[in-house]
Coordinates of C-alpha atoms and ligand atoms in Angstrom, one line a residue:
X1461 CA -51.8 135.9 58.7
X1462 CA -54.6 133.7 60.2
X1463 CA -56.4 131.4 57.2
X1464 CA -59.1 132.9 55.4
X1465 CA -62.3 131.1 56.2
X1466 CA -65.5 131.4 54.9
X1467 CA -68.9 129.6 55.8
X1468 CA -71.6 128.9 53.0
X1469 CA -74.7 128.5 55.0
X1470 CA -77.8 126.9 53.5
X1471 CA -81.0 124.5 53.5
X1472 CA -79.0 122.6 50.4
X1473 CA -82.6 121.0 50.1
X1474 CA -81.0 119.1 47.5
X1475 CA -77.4 121.0 46.9
X1476 CA -77.8 122.0 43.1
X1477 CA -75.3 122.9 40.0
X1478 CA -75.6 126.8 40.8
X1479 CA -74.4 126.0 44.9
X1480 CA -71.3 124.1 43.0
X1481 CA -70.6 126.9 41.3
X1482 CA -70.4 129.5 44.2
X1483 CA -67.5 126.7 46.2
X1484 CA -66.0 126.3 43.9
X1485 CA -65.0 129.8 42.4
X1486 CA -64.9 131.2 45.7
X1487 CA -62.0 128.2 46.5
X1488 CA -59.2 130.4 45.0
X1489 CA -60.2 133.3 47.4
X1490 CA -60.7 131.4 51.2
X1491 CA -58.2 128.7 52.5
X1492 CA -60.8 127.2 53.8
X1493 CA -65.3 126.8 52.9
X1494 CA -67.4 125.3 55.8
X1495 CA -70.5 124.1 53.9
X1496 CA -72.8 125.0 56.5
X1497 CA -77.0 123.2 56.4
X1498 CA -79.0 125.0 58.5
X1499 CA -81.6 122.8 60.0
X1500 CA -84.6 124.9 61.5
X1501 CA -87.4 122.7 63.4
X1502 CA -90.0 125.0 61.7
X1503 CA -88.5 124.3 57.9
X1504 CA -89.8 121.4 56.2
X1505 CA -87.2 119.5 54.3
X1506 CA -87.4 116.8 51.2
X1507 CA -84.6 115.8 52.1
X1508 CA -83.4 114.8 56.0
X1509 CA -80.3 116.4 57.3
X1510 CA -77.9 113.1 56.7
X1511 CA -78.7 112.7 53.4
X1512 CA -78.4 116.6 52.6
X1513 CA -75.1 116.4 54.5
X1514 CA -74.4 113.4 53.1
X1515 CA -74.7 114.3 49.3
X1516 CA -72.7 117.6 50.1
X1517 CA -70.1 115.6 51.0
X1518 CA -69.5 113.3 48.2
X1519 CA -69.8 116.0 45.8
X1520 CA -66.3 117.5 47.7
X1521 CA -64.8 114.4 49.1
X1522 CA -61.7 115.3 47.0
X1523 CA -61.3 118.8 48.3
X1524 CA -59.5 119.1 51.9
X1525 CA -60.3 122.6 52.0
X1526 CA -64.3 122.1 52.3
X1527 CA -65.7 121.1 54.9
X1528 CA -69.4 120.3 55.9
X1529 CA -71.1 120.4 58.8
X1530 CA -74.6 120.9 60.5
X1531 CA -75.8 123.9 62.2
X1532 CA -78.7 125.9 63.8
X1533 CA -79.1 129.2 65.5
X1534 CA -77.6 132.3 64.0
X1535 CA -75.4 132.2 61.2
X1536 CA -72.7 134.3 62.6
X1537 CA -72.4 132.6 66.2
X1538 CA -71.8 129.4 63.8
X1539 CA -69.0 131.9 61.8
X1540 CA -67.7 132.8 65.9
X1541 CA -67.5 129.0 66.8
X1542 CA -65.3 127.9 64.0
X1543 CA -63.3 131.0 63.9
X1544 CA -64.8 132.3 60.0
X1545 CA -64.6 135.6 59.2
X1546 CA -66.4 135.1 56.1
X1547 CA -70.5 134.9 55.2
X1548 CA -70.2 133.1 51.3
X1549 CA -73.5 133.8 49.5
X1550 CA -74.9 133.5 46.0
X1551 CA -76.5 135.7 44.0
X1552 CA -78.8 134.8 41.0
X1553 CA -81.6 137.7 40.3
X1554 CA -82.7 141.3 41.8
X1555 CA -84.8 139.1 44.0
X1556 CA -82.4 137.6 45.5
X1557 CA -80.4 140.6 46.3
X1558 CA -83.5 142.2 47.8
X1559 CA -83.5 139.5 49.8
X1560 CA -79.7 138.6 50.7
X1561 CA -79.3 142.6 51.4
X1562 CA -81.9 142.2 54.3
X1563 CA -79.9 139.1 56.0
X1564 CA -76.2 140.6 55.4
X1565 CA -77.3 143.6 57.2
X1566 CA -79.0 141.8 60.4
X1567 CA -75.8 139.8 60.7
X1568 CA -73.6 142.6 60.1
X1569 CA -75.6 144.6 63.1
X1570 CA -75.8 141.1 65.4
X1571 CA -72.0 140.8 64.3
X1572 CA -69.0 143.6 63.0
X1573 CA -66.1 141.3 62.2
X1574 CA -67.6 139.2 60.0
X1575 CA -68.3 140.1 56.5
X1576 CA -70.5 138.6 53.6
X1577 CA -69.3 137.9 50.8
X1578 CA -71.5 137.7 47.5
X1579 CA -70.5 136.6 44.0
X1580 CA -73.1 136.2 41.4
X1581 CA -73.7 132.9 40.2
X1582 CA -72.8 132.0 36.8
X1583 CA -75.7 132.7 33.8
X1584 CA -75.8 129.1 32.9
X1585 CA -76.9 128.1 36.7
X1586 CA -79.0 131.4 37.5
X1587 CA -82.1 129.1 36.3
X1588 CA -81.6 126.8 39.0
X1589 CA -82.8 126.5 42.6
X1590 CA -83.3 123.3 45.2
X1591 CA -86.9 123.5 44.9
X1592 CA -86.9 123.4 40.9
X1593 CA -84.4 120.1 41.7
X1594 CA -87.3 119.0 44.0
X1595 CA -90.1 119.8 41.5
X1596 CA -88.5 117.9 38.7
X1597 CA -87.1 114.8 41.2
X1598 CA -91.0 114.3 43.1
X1599 CA -92.2 114.2 39.1
X1600 CA -89.9 111.4 38.2
X1601 CA -88.1 113.9 36.1
X1602 CA -84.2 113.7 34.7
X1603 CA -83.0 116.2 37.1
X1604 CA -79.3 115.0 36.4
X1605 CA -78.2 118.5 34.6
X1606 CA -79.5 120.2 37.6
X1607 CA -77.1 118.6 39.9
X1608 CA -73.5 118.5 40.4
X1609 CA -71.6 114.6 39.0
X1610 CA -72.8 111.9 41.0
X1611 CA -75.4 112.9 42.8
X1612 CA -78.2 110.6 43.4
X1613 CA -81.6 111.4 45.1
X1614 CA -82.3 108.0 45.4
X1615 CA -79.5 106.4 47.3
Ligands
LIG2902 P1 -81.6 129.3 51.7 O1 -82.4 127.8 52.2 O2 -80.3 129.4 52.7 O3 -81.9 130.2 50.8 P2 -80.3 127.2 49.5 O4 -79.3 126.5 50.0 O5 -81.0 127.8 48.5 O6 -80.8 128.1 51.1 O7 -79.4 128.4 49.4 C1 -78.4 128.9 49.6 C2 -77.1 130.2 49.3 O8 -76.7 129.5 47.3 C3 -77.9 131.4 49.0 O9 -76.8 133.1 48.9 C4 -78.9 131.0 47.2 O10 -78.4 132.5 47.2 C5 -77.5 130.5 46.9 N1 -77.6 130.0 45.7 C6 -78.9 129.1 45.7 N2 -79.4 128.4 44.3 C7 -77.8 129.3 43.2 C8 -77.7 128.8 41.7 N3 -78.7 128.9 41.5 N4 -77.0 130.0 42.0 C9 -76.4 130.2 42.6 N5 -76.3 130.4 44.0 C10 -77.3 129.7 44.5

Protein backbone atom coordinates (compact mmCIF):
# COMPACT_ATOMS: atom_id res chain seq x y z
CA UNK A 1 0.00 0.00 0.00
CA UNK A 2 1.32 3.45 -0.81
CA UNK A 3 2.08 5.62 2.17
CA UNK A 4 -0.46 8.16 3.35
CA UNK A 5 1.02 11.60 3.00
CA UNK A 6 -0.70 14.74 4.27
CA UNK A 7 0.19 18.34 3.57
CA UNK A 8 -0.56 20.79 6.41
CA UNK A 9 -0.54 24.18 4.69
CA UNK A 10 -0.52 27.51 6.47
CA UNK A 11 1.23 30.77 7.14
CA UNK A 12 2.62 29.72 10.55
CA UNK A 13 3.38 33.37 11.36
CA UNK A 14 4.42 32.01 13.87
CA UNK A 15 3.66 28.35 14.76
CA UNK A 16 1.34 28.12 17.79
CA UNK A 17 0.28 25.47 20.28
CA UNK A 18 -2.91 25.14 18.20
CA UNK A 19 -0.91 24.11 15.13
CA UNK A 20 1.22 21.81 17.28
CA UNK A 21 -1.89 20.11 18.68
CA UNK A 22 -3.32 19.44 15.21
CA UNK A 23 -0.01 18.11 13.86
CA UNK A 24 0.63 15.87 16.88
CA UNK A 25 -2.85 14.40 16.73
CA UNK A 26 -2.60 13.81 12.98
CA UNK A 27 0.63 11.82 13.28
CA UNK A 28 -1.10 8.50 14.13
CA UNK A 29 -3.41 8.93 11.12
CA UNK A 30 -0.78 9.56 8.42
CA UNK A 31 2.59 8.00 7.55
CA UNK A 32 4.09 11.36 6.75
CA UNK A 33 3.10 15.00 7.27
CA UNK A 34 4.60 17.81 5.21
CA UNK A 35 4.17 21.16 6.94
CA UNK A 36 3.89 23.53 3.99
CA UNK A 37 4.69 27.12 4.79
CA UNK A 38 3.10 29.46 2.31
CA UNK A 39 4.82 32.46 0.91
CA UNK A 40 2.58 34.80 -0.89
CA UNK A 41 4.05 38.03 -2.25
CA UNK A 42 0.72 39.77 -1.70
CA UNK A 43 0.70 38.96 2.03
CA UNK A 44 2.83 40.67 4.62
CA UNK A 45 4.22 38.56 7.41
CA UNK A 46 5.69 39.51 10.77
CA UNK A 47 8.28 36.74 10.55
CA UNK A 48 10.12 36.10 7.31
CA UNK A 49 9.98 32.74 5.57
CA UNK A 50 13.35 31.54 6.90
CA UNK A 51 12.32 32.30 10.47
CA UNK A 52 8.90 30.64 10.13
CA UNK A 53 10.54 27.52 8.66
CA UNK A 54 13.31 27.43 11.26
CA UNK A 55 10.89 27.65 14.21
CA UNK A 56 8.85 24.69 12.91
CA UNK A 57 11.97 22.66 12.06
CA UNK A 58 13.24 23.20 15.59
CA UNK A 59 9.94 22.10 17.17
CA UNK A 60 9.78 18.85 15.15
CA UNK A 61 13.50 18.07 14.87
CA UNK A 62 13.03 14.69 16.60
CA UNK A 63 10.14 13.52 14.41
CA UNK A 64 11.36 11.87 11.20
CA UNK A 65 7.84 11.56 9.79
CA UNK A 66 7.41 15.33 9.67
CA UNK A 67 9.10 17.53 7.10
CA UNK A 68 8.88 21.27 6.65
CA UNK A 69 8.89 22.96 3.27
CA UNK A 70 7.94 26.26 1.76
CA UNK A 71 5.65 26.53 -1.22
CA UNK A 72 3.85 29.02 -3.36
CA UNK A 73 1.07 28.56 -5.84
CA UNK A 74 -1.88 26.24 -5.44
CA UNK A 75 -1.88 23.86 -2.49
CA UNK A 76 -3.31 21.06 -4.66
CA UNK A 77 -0.40 21.47 -7.11
CA UNK A 78 2.08 21.23 -4.25
CA UNK A 79 0.29 18.07 -3.02
CA UNK A 80 0.51 16.58 -6.50
CA UNK A 81 4.26 17.30 -6.70
CA UNK A 82 4.79 15.64 -3.33
CA UNK A 83 2.55 12.63 -3.96
CA UNK A 84 0.31 13.71 -1.05
CA UNK A 85 -3.30 12.48 -1.09
CA UNK A 86 -4.51 14.58 1.84
CA UNK A 87 -4.67 18.20 2.96
CA UNK A 88 -4.84 18.59 6.73
CA UNK A 89 -6.54 21.61 8.33
CA UNK A 90 -7.56 22.56 11.84
CA UNK A 91 -10.99 23.87 12.87
CA UNK A 92 -11.41 26.12 15.89
CA UNK A 93 -14.88 27.56 15.52
CA UNK A 94 -17.78 28.19 13.11
CA UNK A 95 -15.90 31.03 11.39
CA UNK A 96 -13.03 28.65 10.60
CA UNK A 97 -15.58 26.13 9.33
CA UNK A 98 -17.19 28.56 6.86
CA UNK A 99 -13.82 29.71 5.59
CA UNK A 100 -12.32 26.22 5.39
CA UNK A 101 -15.41 24.82 3.70
CA UNK A 102 -14.98 27.21 0.76
CA UNK A 103 -11.28 26.43 0.46
CA UNK A 104 -11.82 22.66 0.69
CA UNK A 105 -14.63 22.70 -1.87
CA UNK A 106 -12.51 24.78 -4.23
CA UNK A 107 -9.57 22.43 -3.80
CA UNK A 108 -11.84 19.49 -4.50
CA UNK A 109 -13.02 21.13 -7.69
CA UNK A 110 -9.41 21.69 -8.74
CA UNK A 111 -8.31 18.15 -7.92
CA UNK A 112 -10.80 15.43 -6.99
CA UNK A 113 -8.11 12.97 -5.94
CA UNK A 114 -7.01 15.02 -2.93
CA UNK A 115 -9.15 14.87 0.23
CA UNK A 116 -9.16 17.57 2.89
CA UNK A 117 -9.17 16.14 6.40
CA UNK A 118 -10.20 18.36 9.33
CA UNK A 119 -9.34 17.92 12.97
CA UNK A 120 -11.15 19.89 15.65
CA UNK A 121 -8.74 21.76 17.82
CA UNK A 122 -8.53 20.81 21.50
CA UNK A 123 -10.77 23.19 23.49
CA UNK A 124 -7.85 24.53 25.51
CA UNK A 125 -6.10 25.79 22.39
CA UNK A 126 -9.14 26.98 20.45
CA UNK A 127 -8.61 30.65 21.36
CA UNK A 128 -5.02 30.70 20.10
CA UNK A 129 -4.17 32.20 16.74
CA UNK A 130 -0.93 33.38 15.16
CA UNK A 131 -2.32 36.91 15.16
CA UNK A 132 -2.85 36.81 18.96
CA UNK A 133 0.73 35.58 19.40
CA UNK A 134 1.97 38.44 17.18
CA UNK A 135 0.02 41.00 19.23
CA UNK A 136 1.35 39.70 22.54
CA UNK A 137 4.90 39.58 21.16
CA UNK A 138 4.69 43.05 19.58
CA UNK A 139 3.73 44.54 22.92
CA UNK A 140 6.39 42.73 24.89
CA UNK A 141 4.07 40.23 26.62
CA UNK A 142 4.93 36.69 27.63
CA UNK A 143 3.87 34.58 24.66
CA UNK A 144 5.44 31.31 25.81
CA UNK A 145 2.18 29.64 26.87
CA UNK A 146 0.82 30.20 23.36
CA UNK A 147 3.61 28.52 21.37
CA UNK A 148 5.23 25.07 21.51
CA UNK A 149 8.06 24.77 23.99
CA UNK A 150 11.40 25.83 22.59
CA UNK A 151 9.94 28.51 20.32
CA UNK A 152 11.96 31.71 20.80
CA UNK A 153 10.66 34.52 18.61
CA UNK A 154 13.65 36.74 19.41
CA UNK A 155 16.33 34.42 18.10
P1 LIG B 1 -3.62 30.34 7.09
O1 LIG B 1 -3.07 31.71 6.80
O2 LIG B 1 -3.57 29.41 5.93
O3 LIG B 1 -4.95 30.32 7.78
P2 LIG B 1 -2.53 29.55 9.65
O4 LIG B 1 -1.09 29.32 9.95
O5 LIG B 1 -3.21 30.67 10.37
O6 LIG B 1 -2.56 29.74 8.09
O7 LIG B 1 -3.37 28.24 9.90
C1 LIG B 1 -3.04 27.00 9.34
C2 LIG B 1 -4.03 25.94 9.80
O8 LIG B 1 -3.96 25.78 11.21
C3 LIG B 1 -5.50 26.25 9.51
O9 LIG B 1 -6.17 25.04 9.22
C4 LIG B 1 -6.01 26.80 10.80
O10 LIG B 1 -7.42 26.59 10.94
C5 LIG B 1 -5.24 25.93 11.77
N1 LIG B 1 -5.10 26.57 13.07
C6 LIG B 1 -4.63 27.79 13.35
N2 LIG B 1 -4.65 28.04 14.67
C7 LIG B 1 -5.18 26.93 15.25
C8 LIG B 1 -5.52 26.56 16.59
N3 LIG B 1 -5.35 27.38 17.63
N4 LIG B 1 -6.03 25.34 16.79
C9 LIG B 1 -6.24 24.51 15.75
N5 LIG B 1 -5.97 24.80 14.47
C10 LIG B 1 -5.45 25.99 14.21
